[in-house]
PDB file of C-alpha atoms and ligand atoms in Angstrom:
ATOM      1  CA  ARG A 639     -74.674 152.839-127.537  1.00 47.00           C
ATOM      2  CA  CYS A 640     -77.958 151.474-126.551  1.00 52.00           C
ATOM      3  CA  PHE A 641     -79.397 148.325-124.909  1.00 51.00           C
ATOM      4  CA  ILE A 642     -82.696 146.517-125.005  1.00 53.00           C
ATOM      5  CA  ALA A 643     -84.105 144.612-121.830  1.00 53.00           C
ATOM      6  CA  ALA A 644     -85.794 141.620-122.156  1.00 69.00           C
ATOM      7  CA  CYS A 645     -87.553 139.567-119.465  1.00 78.00           C
ATOM      8  CA  PRO A 646     -88.431 135.702-119.301  1.00 78.00           C
ATOM      9  CA  SER A 647     -91.814 135.055-120.855  1.00 81.00           C
ATOM     10  CA  GLY A 648     -94.718 135.459-117.908  1.00 81.00           C
ATOM     11  CA  TRP A 649     -92.698 138.464-116.112  1.00 82.00           C
ATOM     12  CA  SER A 650     -93.832 141.931-116.493  1.00 77.00           C
ATOM     13  CA  THR A 651     -91.297 144.784-117.819  1.00 75.00           C
ATOM     14  CA  ASN A 652     -90.673 148.180-116.768  1.00 69.00           C
ATOM     15  CA  GLY A 653     -87.466 149.921-118.095  1.00 67.00           C
ATOM     16  CA  VAL A 654     -84.626 147.336-117.431  1.00 66.00           C
ATOM     17  CA  SER A 655     -86.251 146.063-114.363  1.00 74.00           C
ATOM     18  CA  CYS A 656     -88.154 142.390-114.355  1.00 81.00           C
ATOM     19  CA  PHE A 657     -91.314 141.584-112.228  1.00 83.00           C
ATOM     20  CA  TYR A 658     -92.982 138.619-111.397  1.00 85.00           C
ATOM     21  CA  ILE A 659     -95.665 137.454-108.828  1.00 83.00           C
ATOM     22  CA  ASP A 660     -95.614 133.881-107.446  1.00 80.00           C
ATOM     23  CA  PRO A 661     -99.048 133.582-105.832  1.00 72.00           C
ATOM     24  CA  SER A 662     -97.948 130.230-103.823  1.00 73.00           C
ATOM     25  CA  ARG A 663     -97.139 130.280 -99.811  1.00 69.00           C
ATOM     26  CA  THR A 664     -93.667 129.973 -98.845  1.00 68.00           C
ATOM     27  CA  PRO A 665     -92.996 127.974 -95.488  1.00 63.00           C
ATOM     28  CA  ASP A 666     -90.470 130.838 -94.237  1.00 72.00           C
ATOM     29  CA  ARG A 667     -88.327 133.709 -95.255  1.00 71.00           C
ATOM     30  CA  SER A 668     -85.264 131.846 -96.163  1.00 77.00           C
ATOM     31  CA  THR A 669     -87.046 129.624 -98.514  1.00 80.00           C
ATOM     32  CA  ALA A 670     -88.722 132.574 -99.788  1.00 76.00           C
ATOM     33  CA  GLN A 671     -85.375 134.153-100.400  1.00 77.00           C
ATOM     34  CA  GLN A 672     -84.029 131.121-102.049  1.00 82.00           C
ATOM     35  CA  LYS A 673     -86.901 130.625-104.203  1.00 80.00           C
ATOM     36  CA  CYS A 674     -85.990 134.220-105.426  1.00 78.00           C
ATOM     37  CA  LEU A 675     -82.350 133.522-106.062  1.00 81.00           C
ATOM     38  CA  SER A 676     -83.351 130.456-107.728  1.00 83.00           C
ATOM     39  CA  MET A 677     -84.925 132.711-110.429  1.00 80.00           C
ATOM     40  CA  GLY A 678     -82.240 135.066-110.589  1.00 79.00           C
ATOM     41  CA  ALA A 679     -84.475 137.531-108.885  1.00 82.00           C
ATOM     42  CA  ASN A 680     -84.769 138.907-105.393  1.00 82.00           C
ATOM     43  CA  LEU A 681     -87.217 140.422-102.882  1.00 85.00           C
ATOM     44  CA  PRO A 682     -87.995 144.318-103.583  1.00 86.00           C
ATOM     45  CA  THR A 683     -85.837 146.780-102.484  1.00 87.00           C
ATOM     46  CA  ILE A 684     -87.225 150.260-102.321  1.00 91.00           C
ATOM     47  CA  LYS A 685     -84.848 153.049-102.227  1.00 88.00           C
ATOM     48  CA  SER A 686     -86.870 156.122-103.247  1.00 88.00           C
ATOM     49  CA  ALA A 687     -90.309 157.388-103.815  1.00 91.00           C
ATOM     50  CA  GLY A 688     -90.278 156.548-107.560  1.00 86.00           C
ATOM     51  CA  GLU A 689     -89.494 153.057-106.881  1.00 86.00           C
ATOM     52  CA  ARG A 690     -91.964 152.841-104.219  1.00 91.00           C
ATOM     53  CA  ASP A 691     -94.751 154.271-106.354  1.00 90.00           C
ATOM     54  CA  PHE A 692     -94.074 151.641-109.345  1.00 85.00           C
ATOM     55  CA  ILE A 693     -94.129 148.851-107.288  1.00 88.00           C
ATOM     56  CA  PHE A 694     -97.309 150.001-105.488  1.00 93.00           C
ATOM     57  CA  ASN A 695     -99.172 150.440-108.747  1.00 91.00           C
ATOM     58  CA  LEU A 696     -98.035 147.005-109.824  1.00 87.00           C
ATOM     59  CA  LEU A 697     -99.715 145.738-106.656  1.00 90.00           C
ATOM     60  CA  LYS A 698    -102.983 147.708-107.240  1.00 92.00           C
ATOM     61  CA  ASN A 699    -103.132 146.503-110.846  1.00 88.00           C
ATOM     62  CA  ASN A 700    -102.936 142.576-109.988  1.00 85.00           C
ATOM     63  CA  PRO A 701    -106.260 141.075-108.691  1.00 85.00           C
ATOM     64  CA  GLY A 702    -104.045 138.140-107.302  1.00 81.00           C
ATOM     65  CA  ILE A 703    -103.049 140.151-104.360  1.00 87.00           C
ATOM     66  CA  SER A 704    -104.860 140.760-101.444  1.00 90.00           C
ATOM     67  CA  ASN A 705    -104.764 144.105 -99.275  1.00 94.00           C
ATOM     68  CA  GLU A 706    -102.080 142.490 -96.867  1.00 92.00           C
ATOM     69  CA  GLY A 707     -99.728 143.056 -99.969  1.00 92.00           C
ATOM     70  CA  VAL A 708     -96.208 141.434-100.553  1.00 90.00           C
ATOM     71  CA  TRP A 709     -93.018 140.640 -98.729  1.00 87.00           C
ATOM     72  CA  LEU A 710     -90.375 143.330 -99.377  1.00 91.00           C
ATOM     73  CA  GLY A 711     -86.740 142.449 -98.907  1.00 90.00           C
ATOM     74  CA  LEU A 712     -86.413 144.710 -95.496  1.00 93.00           C
ATOM     75  CA  ASN A 713     -85.264 143.139 -92.509  1.00 92.00           C
ATOM     76  CA  ARG A 714     -85.125 144.242 -88.630  1.00 95.00           C
ATOM     77  CA  ARG A 715     -81.674 144.391 -87.202  1.00 94.00           C
ATOM     78  CA  GLY A 716     -82.070 145.602 -83.595  1.00 93.00           C
ATOM     79  CA  SER A 717     -84.254 148.819 -83.994  1.00 92.00           C
ATOM     80  CA  SER A 718     -82.809 149.521 -87.524  1.00 97.00           C
ATOM     81  CA  PHE A 719     -84.011 148.080 -91.143  1.00 97.00           C
ATOM     82  CA  TYR A 720     -81.933 146.859 -93.508  1.00 96.00           C
ATOM     83  CA  TRP A 721     -82.344 145.715 -97.220  1.00 93.00           C
ATOM     84  CA  ILE A 722     -81.461 142.169 -98.131  1.00 87.00           C
ATOM     85  CA  ASP A 723     -78.459 143.956-100.409  1.00 85.00           C
ATOM     86  CA  ASN A 724     -77.091 144.575 -96.675  1.00 91.00           C
ATOM     87  CA  SER A 725     -77.961 148.277 -97.079  1.00 94.00           C
ATOM     88  CA  TYR A 726     -79.399 150.446 -94.498  1.00 96.00           C
ATOM     89  CA  ALA A 727     -83.114 151.567 -95.326  1.00 96.00           C
ATOM     90  CA  GLY A 728     -82.417 155.281 -95.383  1.00 95.00           C
ATOM     91  CA  TYR A 729     -85.838 155.890 -97.298  1.00 96.00           C
ATOM     92  CA  GLN A 730     -88.638 154.188 -95.283  1.00 97.00           C
ATOM     93  CA  VAL A 731     -92.613 154.800 -95.779  1.00 98.00           C
ATOM     94  CA  TRP A 732     -94.295 153.030 -92.774  1.00 98.00           C
ATOM     95  CA  GLY A 733     -97.946 152.843 -91.873  1.00 98.00           C
ATOM     96  CA  HIS A 734     -99.271 154.632 -88.943  1.00 98.00           C
ATOM     97  CA  GLY A 735     -97.580 153.646 -85.670  1.00 98.00           C
ATOM     98  CA  GLU A 736     -95.260 151.431 -87.522  1.00 98.00           C
ATOM     99  CA  PRO A 737     -92.696 149.838 -87.287  1.00 98.00           C
ATOM    100  CA  ASN A 738     -94.145 148.632 -83.606  1.00 98.00           C
ATOM    101  CA  ASN A 739     -92.297 145.321 -83.436  1.00 97.00           C
ATOM    102  CA  PHE A 740     -95.621 143.924 -81.971  1.00 97.00           C
ATOM    103  CA  GLY A 741     -94.670 140.915 -79.676  1.00 96.00           C
ATOM    104  CA  GLY A 742     -90.983 141.735 -80.162  1.00 96.00           C
ATOM    105  CA  HIS A 743     -90.681 139.342 -82.977  1.00 93.00           C
ATOM    106  CA  GLU A 744     -91.658 141.546 -86.211  1.00 94.00           C
ATOM    107  CA  ASN A 745     -88.364 140.986 -88.212  1.00 93.00           C
ATOM    108  CA  CYS A 746     -89.685 141.093 -91.572  1.00 91.00           C
ATOM    109  CA  ALA A 747     -91.645 143.787 -93.495  1.00 94.00           C
ATOM    110  CA  GLN A 748     -94.417 143.830 -95.991  1.00 94.00           C
ATOM    111  CA  MET A 749     -95.805 146.426 -98.032  1.00 95.00           C
ATOM    112  CA  TYR A 750     -99.880 146.726 -97.641  1.00 96.00           C
ATOM    113  CA  LYS A 751    -101.823 146.792-101.138  1.00 96.00           C
ATOM    114  CA  GLY A 752    -105.062 148.134 -99.377  1.00 97.00           C
ATOM    115  CA  GLY A 753    -106.547 149.405 -96.227  1.00 97.00           C
ATOM    116  CA  GLY A 754    -105.868 152.428 -94.575  1.00 98.00           C
ATOM    117  CA  ASN A 755    -101.906 152.082 -94.806  1.00 98.00           C
ATOM    118  CA  ALA A 756    -102.025 151.243 -98.620  1.00 98.00           C
ATOM    119  CA  GLY A 757     -98.849 151.301-100.242  1.00 97.00           C
ATOM    120  CA  LYS A 758     -96.998 151.767 -96.653  1.00 98.00           C
ATOM    121  CA  TRP A 759     -94.988 149.372 -94.807  1.00 98.00           C
ATOM    122  CA  ASN A 760     -95.402 147.219 -91.856  1.00 97.00           C
ATOM    123  CA  ASP A 761     -92.844 145.155 -89.704  1.00 97.00           C
ATOM    124  CA  ASN A 762     -94.427 141.716 -89.306  1.00 94.00           C
ATOM    125  CA  HIS A 763     -93.657 138.121 -87.991  1.00 90.00           C
ATOM    126  CA  ALA A 764     -92.553 135.532 -90.337  1.00 82.00           C
ATOM    127  CA  ALA A 765     -95.473 133.372 -89.461  1.00 81.00           C
ATOM    128  CA  ALA A 766     -97.875 136.286 -90.715  1.00 82.00           C
ATOM    129  CA  MET A 767     -95.284 136.762 -93.784  1.00 79.00           C
ATOM    130  CA  GLU A 768     -95.830 133.206 -94.863  1.00 78.00           C
ATOM    131  CA  GLN A 769     -99.614 134.057 -95.951  1.00 79.00           C
ATOM    132  CA  LEU A 770     -98.307 136.538 -98.607  1.00 83.00           C
ATOM    133  CA  PRO A 771     -97.613 135.792-102.301  1.00 81.00           C
ATOM    134  CA  LEU A 772     -94.021 136.539-103.517  1.00 80.00           C
ATOM    135  CA  PHE A 773     -93.084 139.278-105.282  1.00 81.00           C
ATOM    136  CA  PHE A 774     -89.738 138.687-107.222  1.00 82.00           C
ATOM    137  CA  VAL A 775     -87.819 141.814-109.133  1.00 80.00           C
ATOM    138  CA  LYS A 776     -84.974 141.440-111.506  1.00 75.00           C
ATOM    139  CA  ASN A 777     -83.556 144.446-110.172  1.00 53.00           C
ATOM    140  CA  PRO A 778     -80.854 146.430-112.020  1.00 46.00           C
ATOM    141  CA  TRP A 779     -81.819 149.334-110.186  1.00 45.00           C
ATOM    142  CA  HIS A 780     -79.366 148.298-107.343  1.00 42.00           C
ATOM    143  CA  THR A 781     -77.452 145.104-108.511  1.00 38.00           C
ATOM    144  CA  ASP A 782     -75.365 144.192-111.717  1.00 38.00           C
ATOM    145  CA  GLU A 783     -77.558 141.493-112.608  1.00 41.00           C
ATOM    146  CA  ARG A 784     -78.861 143.573-115.699  1.00 42.00           C
ATOM    147  CA  ALA A 785     -76.255 142.001-117.717  1.00 43.00           C
ATOM    148  CA  ASP A 786     -78.153 138.479-117.329  1.00 45.00           C
ATOM    149  CA  PHE A 787     -80.813 139.461-118.941  1.00 45.00           C
ATOM    150  CA  LEU A 788     -79.835 142.160-121.612  1.00 46.00           C
ATOM    151  CA  LEU A 789     -79.214 141.525-125.387  1.00 46.00           C
ATOM    152  CA  PRO A 790     -75.734 142.189-126.281  1.00 48.00           C
ATOM    153  CA  THR A 791     -74.975 145.810-127.162  1.00 49.00           C
ATOM    154  CA  VAL A 792     -74.038 147.071-130.573  1.00 52.00           C
ATOM    155  CA  GLU A 793     -71.952 149.793-131.553  1.00 57.00           C
ATOM    156  CA  ILE A 794     -72.113 151.477-134.673  1.00 63.00           C
ATOM    157  CA  LYS A 795     -68.869 153.075-135.982  1.00 67.00           C
ATOM    158  CA  LYS A 796     -69.144 156.038-138.349  1.00 63.00           C
TER     159      LYS A 796
HETATM  160  C1  BGC B 301    -100.576 145.818 -86.213  1.00 63.37           C
HETATM  161  C2  BGC B 301     -99.183 145.357 -87.001  1.00 63.37           C
HETATM  162  C3  BGC B 301     -98.980 144.005 -86.475  1.00 63.37           C
HETATM  163  C4  BGC B 301    -100.057 142.853 -87.089  1.00 63.37           C
HETATM  164  C5  BGC B 301     -98.971 141.675 -86.709  1.00 63.37           C
HETATM  165  C6  BGC B 301    -101.628 144.734 -86.946  1.00 63.37           C
HETATM  166  O1  BGC B 301    -102.861 144.923 -86.406  1.00 63.37           O
HETATM  167  O2  BGC B 301    -101.127 147.148 -86.697  1.00 63.37           O
HETATM  168  O3  BGC B 301     -98.464 146.444 -86.441  1.00 63.37           O
HETATM  169  O4  BGC B 301     -97.800 143.814 -87.094  1.00 63.37           O
HETATM  170  O5  BGC B 301    -101.040 143.294 -86.454  1.00 63.37           O
HETATM  171  O6  BGC B 301    -100.021 140.531 -87.165  1.00 63.37           O
HETATM  172 CA1   CA B 302     -96.128 146.143 -86.948  1.00 63.37          CA
END
């Protein structure tokens, strides 16, 4: 049994994951998330060093993304952080001194592309996050969405 992943045109492919960067600015976090969902995608969730390295490499290879990087699908609840699938963020790679909840209202998070904390994360407030491009992932690592963009599987009987 085997399968072939096919991404929509304009999306990058890695294995069975599809990635798309929308450089337009979004008004707020829930609009950002709605936009992702309308494309059958989501903001990135990162649950291992391998996923983090892969996404960081995509940022580094995309000249349209500034040093400020992209939104992650990561939200503060109290002093803890959770991914948009409601799972507790067990794997975390924060920049130096982060998360600092600066001003007491840093409930979102970004991954920096450049600077001293490149590839690491910063909690930030929604108004600052509005300046970042959106990074969409059709993310079969953590969901069942894979079936939406796989070609049918074919079994060969011997
Ligand atoms: C701080 C971050 C903070 C950001 C707010 C930076 O200088 O290092 O922790 O989230 O300012 O804009
Ligand atoms: Ca911060």
